[in-house]
Coordinates of C-alpha atoms and ligand atoms in Angstrom, one line a residue:
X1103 CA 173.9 155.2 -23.8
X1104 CA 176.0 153.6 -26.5
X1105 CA 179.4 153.0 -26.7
X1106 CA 179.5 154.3 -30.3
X1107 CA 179.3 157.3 -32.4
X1108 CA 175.3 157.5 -33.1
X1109 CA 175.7 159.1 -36.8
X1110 CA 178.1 155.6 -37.6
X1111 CA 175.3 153.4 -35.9
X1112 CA 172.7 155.1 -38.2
X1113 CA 174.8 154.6 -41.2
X1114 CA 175.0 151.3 -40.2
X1115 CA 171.2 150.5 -39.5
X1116 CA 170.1 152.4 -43.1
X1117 CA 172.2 149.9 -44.9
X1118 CA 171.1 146.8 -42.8
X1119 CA 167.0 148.0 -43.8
X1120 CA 168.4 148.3 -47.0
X1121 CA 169.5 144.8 -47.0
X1122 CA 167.1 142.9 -45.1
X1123 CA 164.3 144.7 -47.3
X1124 CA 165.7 144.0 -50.4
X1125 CA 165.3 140.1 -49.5
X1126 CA 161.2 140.1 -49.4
X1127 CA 160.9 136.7 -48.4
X1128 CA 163.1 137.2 -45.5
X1129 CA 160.3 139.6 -44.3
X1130 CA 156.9 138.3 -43.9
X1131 CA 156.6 138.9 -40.5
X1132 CA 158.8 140.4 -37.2
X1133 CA 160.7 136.9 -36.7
X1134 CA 162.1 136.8 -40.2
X1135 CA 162.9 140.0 -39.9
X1136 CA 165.0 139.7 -36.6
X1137 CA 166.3 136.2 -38.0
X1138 CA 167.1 137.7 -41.3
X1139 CA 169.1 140.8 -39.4
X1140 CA 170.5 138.2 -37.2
X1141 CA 172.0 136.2 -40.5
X1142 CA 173.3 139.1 -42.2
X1143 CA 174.8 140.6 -38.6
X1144 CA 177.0 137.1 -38.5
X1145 CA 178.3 137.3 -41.9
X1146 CA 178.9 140.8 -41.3
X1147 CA 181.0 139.9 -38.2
X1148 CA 183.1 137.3 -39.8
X1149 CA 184.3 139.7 -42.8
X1150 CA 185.2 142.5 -40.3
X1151 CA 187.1 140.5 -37.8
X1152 CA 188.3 138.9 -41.4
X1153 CA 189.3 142.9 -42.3
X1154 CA 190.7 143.4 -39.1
X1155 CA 192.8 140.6 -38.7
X1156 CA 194.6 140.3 -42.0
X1157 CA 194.8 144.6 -41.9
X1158 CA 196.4 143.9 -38.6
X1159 CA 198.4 140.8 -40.1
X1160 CA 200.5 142.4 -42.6
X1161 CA 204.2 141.9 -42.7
X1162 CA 206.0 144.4 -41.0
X1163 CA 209.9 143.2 -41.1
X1164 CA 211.7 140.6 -43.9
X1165 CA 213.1 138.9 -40.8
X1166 CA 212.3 138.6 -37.1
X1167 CA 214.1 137.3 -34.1
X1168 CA 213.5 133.9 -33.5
X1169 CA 213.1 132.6 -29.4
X1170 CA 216.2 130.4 -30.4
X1171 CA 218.4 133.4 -30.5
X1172 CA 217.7 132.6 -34.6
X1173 CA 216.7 134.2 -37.2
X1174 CA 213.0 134.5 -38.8
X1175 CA 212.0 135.1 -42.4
X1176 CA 209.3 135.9 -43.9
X1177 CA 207.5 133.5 -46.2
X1178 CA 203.9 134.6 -47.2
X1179 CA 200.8 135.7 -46.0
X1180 CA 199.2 132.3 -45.1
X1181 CA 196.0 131.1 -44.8
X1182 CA 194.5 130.5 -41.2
X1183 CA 191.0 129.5 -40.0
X1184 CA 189.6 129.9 -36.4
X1185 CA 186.4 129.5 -34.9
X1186 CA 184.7 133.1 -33.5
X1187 CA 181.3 133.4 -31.9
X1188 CA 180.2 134.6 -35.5
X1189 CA 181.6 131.2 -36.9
X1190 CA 184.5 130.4 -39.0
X1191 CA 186.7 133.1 -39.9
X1192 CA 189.5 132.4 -42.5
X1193 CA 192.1 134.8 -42.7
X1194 CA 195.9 135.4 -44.0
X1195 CA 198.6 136.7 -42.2
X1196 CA 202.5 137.0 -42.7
X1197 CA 204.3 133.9 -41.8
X1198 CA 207.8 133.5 -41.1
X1199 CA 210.8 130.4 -41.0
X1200 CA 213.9 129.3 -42.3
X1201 CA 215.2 129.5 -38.6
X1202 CA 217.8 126.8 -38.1
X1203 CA 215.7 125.3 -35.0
X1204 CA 212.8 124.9 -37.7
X1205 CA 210.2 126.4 -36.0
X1206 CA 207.8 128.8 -37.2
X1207 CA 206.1 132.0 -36.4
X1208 CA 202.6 134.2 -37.5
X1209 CA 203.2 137.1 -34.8
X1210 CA 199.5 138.4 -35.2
X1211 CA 198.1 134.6 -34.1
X1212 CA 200.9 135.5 -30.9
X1213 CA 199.2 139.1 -30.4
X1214 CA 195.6 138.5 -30.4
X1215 CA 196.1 134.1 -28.6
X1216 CA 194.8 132.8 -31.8
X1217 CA 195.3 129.3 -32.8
X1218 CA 194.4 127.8 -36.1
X1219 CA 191.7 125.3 -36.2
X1220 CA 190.8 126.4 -32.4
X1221 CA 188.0 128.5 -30.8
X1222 CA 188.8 132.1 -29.7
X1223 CA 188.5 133.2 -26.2
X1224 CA 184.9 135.0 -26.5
X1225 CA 183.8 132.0 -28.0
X1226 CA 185.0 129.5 -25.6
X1227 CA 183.2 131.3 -23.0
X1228 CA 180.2 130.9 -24.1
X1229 CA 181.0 126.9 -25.2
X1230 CA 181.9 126.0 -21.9
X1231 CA 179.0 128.5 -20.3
X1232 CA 176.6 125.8 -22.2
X1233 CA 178.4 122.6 -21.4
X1234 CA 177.7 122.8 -17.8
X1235 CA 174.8 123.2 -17.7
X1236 CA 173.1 120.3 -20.3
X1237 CA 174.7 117.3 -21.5
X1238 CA 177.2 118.4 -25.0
X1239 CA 175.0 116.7 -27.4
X1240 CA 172.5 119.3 -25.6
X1241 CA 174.7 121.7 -25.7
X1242 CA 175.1 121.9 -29.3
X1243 CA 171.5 121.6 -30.9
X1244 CA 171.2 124.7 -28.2
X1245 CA 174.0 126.4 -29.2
X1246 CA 173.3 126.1 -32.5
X1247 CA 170.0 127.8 -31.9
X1248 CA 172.1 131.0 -30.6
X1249 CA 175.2 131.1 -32.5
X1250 CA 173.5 130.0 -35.4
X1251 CA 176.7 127.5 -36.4
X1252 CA 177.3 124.4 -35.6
X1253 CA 179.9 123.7 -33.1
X1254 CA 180.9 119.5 -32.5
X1255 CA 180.3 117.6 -29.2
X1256 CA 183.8 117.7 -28.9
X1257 CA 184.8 121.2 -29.0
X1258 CA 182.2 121.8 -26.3
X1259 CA 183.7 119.1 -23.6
X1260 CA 187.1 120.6 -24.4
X1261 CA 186.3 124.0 -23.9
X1262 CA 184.3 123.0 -20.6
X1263 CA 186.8 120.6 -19.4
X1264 CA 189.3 123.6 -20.1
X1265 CA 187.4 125.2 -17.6
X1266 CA 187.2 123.0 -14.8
X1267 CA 191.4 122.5 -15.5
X1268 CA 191.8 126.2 -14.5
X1269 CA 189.4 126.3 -11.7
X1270 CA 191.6 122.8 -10.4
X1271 CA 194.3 125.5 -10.9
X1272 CA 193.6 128.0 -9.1
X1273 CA 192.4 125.3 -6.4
X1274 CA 196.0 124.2 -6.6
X1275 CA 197.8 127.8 -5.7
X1276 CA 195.0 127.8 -2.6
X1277 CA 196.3 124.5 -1.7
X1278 CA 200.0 125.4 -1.7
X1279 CA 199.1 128.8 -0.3
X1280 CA 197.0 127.6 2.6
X1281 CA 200.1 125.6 3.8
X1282 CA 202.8 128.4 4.1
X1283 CA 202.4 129.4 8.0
X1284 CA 204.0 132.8 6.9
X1285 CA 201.2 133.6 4.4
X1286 CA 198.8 132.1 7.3
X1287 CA 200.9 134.7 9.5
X1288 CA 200.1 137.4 7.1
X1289 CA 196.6 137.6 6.5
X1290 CA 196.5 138.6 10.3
X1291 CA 198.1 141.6 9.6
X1292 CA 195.3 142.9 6.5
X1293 CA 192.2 144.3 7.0
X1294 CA 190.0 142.1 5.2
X1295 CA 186.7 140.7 6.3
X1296 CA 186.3 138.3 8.6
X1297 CA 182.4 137.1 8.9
X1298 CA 181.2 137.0 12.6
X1299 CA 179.5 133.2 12.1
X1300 CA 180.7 131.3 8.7
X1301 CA 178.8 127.9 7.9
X1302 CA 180.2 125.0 5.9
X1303 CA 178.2 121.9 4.5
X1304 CA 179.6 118.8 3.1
X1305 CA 178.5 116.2 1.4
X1306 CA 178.9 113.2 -1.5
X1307 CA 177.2 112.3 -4.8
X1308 CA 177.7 109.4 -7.1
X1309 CA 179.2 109.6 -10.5
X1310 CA 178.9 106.8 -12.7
X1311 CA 182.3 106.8 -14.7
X1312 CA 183.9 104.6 -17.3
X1313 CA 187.2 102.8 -17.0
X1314 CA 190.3 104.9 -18.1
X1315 CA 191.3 102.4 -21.6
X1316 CA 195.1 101.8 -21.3
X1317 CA 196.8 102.9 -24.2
X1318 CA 196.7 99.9 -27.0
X1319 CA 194.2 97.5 -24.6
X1320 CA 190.1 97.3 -25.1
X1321 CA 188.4 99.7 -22.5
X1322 CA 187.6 97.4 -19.4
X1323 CA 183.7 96.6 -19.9
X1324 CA 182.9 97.1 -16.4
X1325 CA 181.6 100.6 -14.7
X1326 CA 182.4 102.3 -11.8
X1327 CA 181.3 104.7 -9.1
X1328 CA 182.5 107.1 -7.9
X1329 CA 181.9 109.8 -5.3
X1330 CA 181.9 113.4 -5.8
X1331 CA 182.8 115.0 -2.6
X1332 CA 181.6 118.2 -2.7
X1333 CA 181.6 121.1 0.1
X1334 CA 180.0 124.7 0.2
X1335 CA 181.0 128.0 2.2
X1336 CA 178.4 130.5 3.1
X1337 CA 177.0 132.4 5.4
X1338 CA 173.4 132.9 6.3
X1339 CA 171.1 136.1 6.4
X1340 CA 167.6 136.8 7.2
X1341 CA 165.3 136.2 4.9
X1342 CA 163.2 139.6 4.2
X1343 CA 159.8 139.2 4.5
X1344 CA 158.4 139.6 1.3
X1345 CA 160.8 137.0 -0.2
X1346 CA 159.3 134.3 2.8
X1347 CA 157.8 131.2 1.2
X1348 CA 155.6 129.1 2.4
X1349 CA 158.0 126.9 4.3
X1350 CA 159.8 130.0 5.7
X1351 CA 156.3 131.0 7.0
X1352 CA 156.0 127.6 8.5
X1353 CA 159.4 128.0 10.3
X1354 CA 158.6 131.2 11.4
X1355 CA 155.8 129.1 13.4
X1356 CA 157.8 126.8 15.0
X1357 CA 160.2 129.6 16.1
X1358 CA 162.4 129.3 13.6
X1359 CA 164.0 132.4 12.2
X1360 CA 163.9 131.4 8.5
X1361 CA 167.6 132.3 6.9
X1362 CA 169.1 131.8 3.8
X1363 CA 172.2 131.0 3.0
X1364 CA 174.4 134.0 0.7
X1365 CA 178.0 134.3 -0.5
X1366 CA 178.0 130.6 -1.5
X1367 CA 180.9 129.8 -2.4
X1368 CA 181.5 126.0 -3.4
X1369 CA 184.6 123.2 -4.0
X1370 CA 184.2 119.9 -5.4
X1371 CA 186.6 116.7 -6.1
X1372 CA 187.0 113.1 -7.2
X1373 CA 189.8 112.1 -4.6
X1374 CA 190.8 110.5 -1.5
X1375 CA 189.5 112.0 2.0
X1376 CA 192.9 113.4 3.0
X1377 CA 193.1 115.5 -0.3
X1378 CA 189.7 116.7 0.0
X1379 CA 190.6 117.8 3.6
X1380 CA 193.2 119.9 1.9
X1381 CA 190.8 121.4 -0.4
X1382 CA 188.4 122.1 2.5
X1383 CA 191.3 123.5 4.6
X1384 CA 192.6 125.8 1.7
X1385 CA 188.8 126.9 0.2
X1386 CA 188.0 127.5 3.9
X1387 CA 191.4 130.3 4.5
X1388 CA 190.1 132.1 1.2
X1389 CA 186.6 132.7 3.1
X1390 CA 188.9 133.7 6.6
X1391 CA 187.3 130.0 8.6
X1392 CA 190.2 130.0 10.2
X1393 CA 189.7 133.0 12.0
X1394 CA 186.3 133.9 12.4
X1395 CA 184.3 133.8 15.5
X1396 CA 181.8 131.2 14.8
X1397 CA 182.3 128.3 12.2
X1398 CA 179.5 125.7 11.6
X1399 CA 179.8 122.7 9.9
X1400 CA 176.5 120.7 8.9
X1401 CA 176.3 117.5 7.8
X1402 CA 175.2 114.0 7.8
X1403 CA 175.8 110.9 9.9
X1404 CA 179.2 109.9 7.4
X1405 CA 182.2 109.5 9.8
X1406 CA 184.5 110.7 7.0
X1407 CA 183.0 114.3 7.0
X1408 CA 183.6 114.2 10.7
X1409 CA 186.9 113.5 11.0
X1410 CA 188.0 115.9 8.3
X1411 CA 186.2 118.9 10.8
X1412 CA 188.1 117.1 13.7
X1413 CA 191.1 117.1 11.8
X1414 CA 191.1 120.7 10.0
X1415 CA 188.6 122.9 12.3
X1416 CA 188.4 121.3 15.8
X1417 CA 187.4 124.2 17.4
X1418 CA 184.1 124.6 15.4
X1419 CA 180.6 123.6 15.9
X1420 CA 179.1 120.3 14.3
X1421 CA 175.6 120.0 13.5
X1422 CA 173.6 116.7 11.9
X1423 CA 171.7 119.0 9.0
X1424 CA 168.2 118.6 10.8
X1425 CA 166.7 117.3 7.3
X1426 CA 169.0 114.5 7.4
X1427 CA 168.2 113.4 11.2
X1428 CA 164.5 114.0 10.2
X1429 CA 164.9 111.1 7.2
X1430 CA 166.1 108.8 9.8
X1431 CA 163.2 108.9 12.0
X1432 CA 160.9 108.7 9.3
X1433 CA 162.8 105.8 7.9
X1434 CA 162.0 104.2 11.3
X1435 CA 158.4 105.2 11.3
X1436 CA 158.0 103.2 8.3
X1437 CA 159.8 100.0 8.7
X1438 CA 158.5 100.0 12.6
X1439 CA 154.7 100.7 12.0
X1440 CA 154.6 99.5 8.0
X1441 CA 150.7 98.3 8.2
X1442 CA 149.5 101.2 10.9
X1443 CA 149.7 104.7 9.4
X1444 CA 148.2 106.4 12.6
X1445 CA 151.1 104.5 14.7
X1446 CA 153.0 105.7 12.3
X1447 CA 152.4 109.2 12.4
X1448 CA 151.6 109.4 16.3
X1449 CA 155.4 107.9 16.9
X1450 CA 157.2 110.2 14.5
X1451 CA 154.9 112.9 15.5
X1452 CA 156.6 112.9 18.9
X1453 CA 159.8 111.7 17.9
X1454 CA 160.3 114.8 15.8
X1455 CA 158.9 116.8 18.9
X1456 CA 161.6 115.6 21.4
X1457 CA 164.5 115.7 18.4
X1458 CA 163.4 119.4 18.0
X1459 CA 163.9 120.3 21.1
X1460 CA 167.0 118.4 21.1
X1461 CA 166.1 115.6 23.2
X1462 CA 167.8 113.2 21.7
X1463 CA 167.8 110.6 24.9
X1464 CA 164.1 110.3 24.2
X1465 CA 164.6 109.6 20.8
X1466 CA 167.0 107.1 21.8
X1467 CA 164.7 105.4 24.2
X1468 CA 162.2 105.8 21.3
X1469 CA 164.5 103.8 19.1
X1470 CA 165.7 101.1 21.2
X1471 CA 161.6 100.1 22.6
X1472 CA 160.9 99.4 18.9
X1473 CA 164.4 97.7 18.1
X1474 CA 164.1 94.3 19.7
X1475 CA 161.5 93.8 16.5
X1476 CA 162.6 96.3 14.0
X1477 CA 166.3 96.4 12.4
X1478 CA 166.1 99.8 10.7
X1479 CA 165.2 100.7 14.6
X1480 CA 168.0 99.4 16.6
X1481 CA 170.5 100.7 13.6
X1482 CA 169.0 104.1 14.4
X1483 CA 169.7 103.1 18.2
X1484 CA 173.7 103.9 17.5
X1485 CA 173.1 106.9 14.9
X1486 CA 171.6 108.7 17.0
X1487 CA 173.5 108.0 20.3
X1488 CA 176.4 109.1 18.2
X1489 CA 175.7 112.2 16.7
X1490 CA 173.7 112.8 19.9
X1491 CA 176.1 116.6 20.6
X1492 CA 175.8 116.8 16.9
X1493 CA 171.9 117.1 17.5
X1494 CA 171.1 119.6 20.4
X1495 CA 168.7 121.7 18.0
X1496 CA 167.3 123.6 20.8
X1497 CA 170.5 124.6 21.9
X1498 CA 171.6 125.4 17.8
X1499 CA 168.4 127.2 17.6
X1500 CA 168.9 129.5 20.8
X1501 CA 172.4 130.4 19.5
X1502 CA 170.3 131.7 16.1
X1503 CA 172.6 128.8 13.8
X1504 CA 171.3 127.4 10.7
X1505 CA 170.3 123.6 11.3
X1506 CA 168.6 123.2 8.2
X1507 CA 170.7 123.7 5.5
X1508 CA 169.5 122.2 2.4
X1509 CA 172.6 124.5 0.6
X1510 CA 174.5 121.1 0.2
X1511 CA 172.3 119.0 -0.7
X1512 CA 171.0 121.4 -3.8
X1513 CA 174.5 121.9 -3.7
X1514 CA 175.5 118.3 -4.3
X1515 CA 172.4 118.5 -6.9
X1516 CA 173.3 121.5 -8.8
X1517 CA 177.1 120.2 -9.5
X1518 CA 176.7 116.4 -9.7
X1519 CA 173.3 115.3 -10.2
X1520 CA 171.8 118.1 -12.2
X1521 CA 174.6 117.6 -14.3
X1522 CA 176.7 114.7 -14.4
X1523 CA 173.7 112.2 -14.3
X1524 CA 172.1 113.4 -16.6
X1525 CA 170.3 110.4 -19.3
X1526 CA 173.1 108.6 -20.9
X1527 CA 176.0 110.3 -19.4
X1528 CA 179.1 108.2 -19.8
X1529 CA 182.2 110.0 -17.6
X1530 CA 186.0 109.4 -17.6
X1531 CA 187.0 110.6 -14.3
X1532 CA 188.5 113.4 -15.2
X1533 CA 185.9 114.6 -17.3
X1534 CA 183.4 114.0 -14.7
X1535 CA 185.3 116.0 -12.2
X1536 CA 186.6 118.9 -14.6
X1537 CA 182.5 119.4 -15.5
X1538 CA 181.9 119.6 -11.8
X1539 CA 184.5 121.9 -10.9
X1540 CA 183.6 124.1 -14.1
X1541 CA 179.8 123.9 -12.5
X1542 CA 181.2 124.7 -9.5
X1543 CA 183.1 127.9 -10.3
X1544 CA 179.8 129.4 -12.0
X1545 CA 177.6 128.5 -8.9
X1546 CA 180.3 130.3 -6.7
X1547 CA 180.1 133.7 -8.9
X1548 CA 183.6 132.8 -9.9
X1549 CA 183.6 132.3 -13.9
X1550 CA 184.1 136.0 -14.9
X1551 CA 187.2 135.3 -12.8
X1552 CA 188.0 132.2 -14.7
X1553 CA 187.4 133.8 -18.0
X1554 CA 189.9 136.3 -17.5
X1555 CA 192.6 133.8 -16.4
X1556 CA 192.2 132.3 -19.5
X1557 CA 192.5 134.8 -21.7
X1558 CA 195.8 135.8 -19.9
X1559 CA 197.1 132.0 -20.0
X1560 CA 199.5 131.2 -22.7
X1561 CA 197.6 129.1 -25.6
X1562 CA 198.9 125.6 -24.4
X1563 CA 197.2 125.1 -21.4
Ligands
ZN776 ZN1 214.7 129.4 -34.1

């Protein structure tokens, strides 16, 4: 079971009783006990990764080459401090200069991507892994509970924001990739999996963000808003019986076969709709949309999402997310029959009915009998006759398609709302949109991924 020699683990745990019971006070009951271990396992960690590092910094050579083409030489072992996931570590290592370009060099920092004053790797992990998911001030009086350290406010956004910079990254290389027709050309060729029906929901959120401050002017006291685009891949699955809710089972009723969606895979961004079509374009060739038999896109009545399928993936079905289509005619319900709930419910009743069955003339005609006195009526008049193909749920439902996603919009939720709006958040843009995409990646199963890219980058990114 353990990775480790049992006889040195029981010499280890002897002298940690030893220890914790020497301290009485410290063990009144079980929760001392395991906060006391916990204490003395921290300190313990900092003086052996202390050990380790300055064993493993001594000077080996008087001089080194320097990256000039120069010569290095050695000064001291100097003093260094960085911040581990037992806390601050201070430790010396050799230290060389003198090279004419006046640059120096600890080669151990080099070896093991230390840099002084900084987190490690393992403990920026774990930094960022809190920051998206509650607000940093959050993040630290809970961190602090685990790591038993403080850690600043700061630290936390920059280690989170670090992550969302390599997920835009990687985003980046899909980009440039997704528009080379010969790596297009190649992918035919490999043998990975192409799913048979591949579904793809879009939608926008609203960030509240601050005014970038130009350098030496006051920050601009007005706010603004922005929107979060934000799309999801995925496909859809049955969902086993014994995991059906309640609203399954009530699907199940109306002849719904009640899926969920799997493999979820999502993409976010601050920018412009033609740059987002790029993202869409370039996440969508990383999940094969390009070449599978059946893509779906759901979505709402905004024209923008629209054109970008029209634009990128003409060939694939479009479907109004039923939950969406269902709002309107409640909307209408309401502002039509405000003083008669049983008009009300009769009208919506049926309306529902006929848009089920993907009717959407009748809902129409519905629409436009109420919209000579009712404005939120005759504005549903033209929503509806224009997604009308966007709508034919019978038809959807025959071919077995989702038409009720709800992946975006707890999508949407998960990245933007959940956490960017949280009480008292105040965003730069690309703060905002670094925390989203750094939510993103760890929605999509993607940070492990994102971790190791990091520990492979150079220091300076
Ligand atoms: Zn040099």
């Amino acid at each position: 079971m353990s990775k480790y020699n049992p006889k040195d683990i029981q010499i280890l745990a002897q002298k940690v009783v030893e220890i914790v019971t020497a301290t009485p006070e410290k063990g009144q009951h079980i929760g001392e006990i395991e906060q006391a271990m916990r204490e003395l396992f921290q300190e313990v960690g900092q003086r052996s990764l202390q050990m380790l590092l300055e064993a493993k910094g001594q000077a080996q050579k008087r001089t080194l080459a320097c990256e000039c083409g120069g010569t290095l030489h050695y000064v001291a072992q100097r003093p260094a401090t960085v911040i581990t996931v037992f806390g601050r570590v201070r430790y010396k290592r050799a230290y060389y200069s003198g090279c004419g370009c006046g640059k120096g060099k600890a080669p151990l920092d080099d070896e093991y991507r230390l840099k002084p004053g900084a987190v490690t790797i393992g403990l920026a992990n774990l930094l960022s892994l809190a920051g998206i998911q509650f607000s940093f001030e959050e993040s630290c009086a809970w961190l602090k509970e685990f790591l038993l350290f403080e850690v600043s406010e700061n630290t936390v956004r920059q280690e989170t924001e670090r992550m969302g910079e390599l997920m835009t990254k990687m985003e980046a290389a899909w980009i440039a990739q997704s528009q080379r027709e010969d790596w297009l050309q190649m992918r035919q060729g490999q043998n990975e999996p192409v799913p048979e029906t591949l579904y793809c929901a879009i939608d926008a959120a609203k960030v509240r963000t601050e005014p970038r401050a130009k350098a030496g002017q006051p920050k601009e006291p007005h706010e603004d808003w922005r929107d979060v685009k934000c799309l999801v891949w995925f496909e859809a699955e049955e969902v086993p019986l014994a995991l059906q809710t309640g609203r399954d089972r009530s699907k199940t009723a109306r002849q719904e076969v009640p899926r969920r969606a799997v493999r979820k895979e999502y993409a976010c961004a601050i920018t412009d709709t033609t740059q987002f079509g790029e993202l869409l374009w370039a996440t969508g060739c990383q999940r094969q949309a390009d070449r599978c038999a059946r893509l779906v896109f759901l979505g709402d009545g905004a024209p923008w999402i629209w054109n970008l399928v029209q634009t990128h993936f003409p060939h694939a079905i479009q479907i109004v997310d039923w939950y969406h289509a269902e709002e309107h005619l409640e909307n209408v319900a309401r502002a039509a029959f405000a003083t008669d709930v049983r008009q009300q419910e009769t009208w919506l009743k049926n309306a529902k009915q006929a848009l089920w069955e993907g009717r959407v003339e009748d809902v129409i005609r519905a629409c436009q009998a109420l919209a000579d006195d009712c404005e939120e009526a005759a504005k549903n008049v033209s929503y509806f006759s224009n997604h009308a193909e966007r709508m034919r749920y019978d038809r959807f439902r025959q071919q077995g398609l989702v038409i009720s996603s709800g992946v975006i919009e707890s999508g949407c939720k998960q990245i933007v709302t959940q956490r960017l709006k949280l009480p008292g958040a105040q965003w730069l843009v690309d703060g905002a949109i670094y925390t989203a995409k750094a939510r993103a990646a760890w929605l999509s199963g993607r940070w492990q991924t994102l971790c190791k890219q990091r520990a492979a980058l150079p220091l300076a990114i």
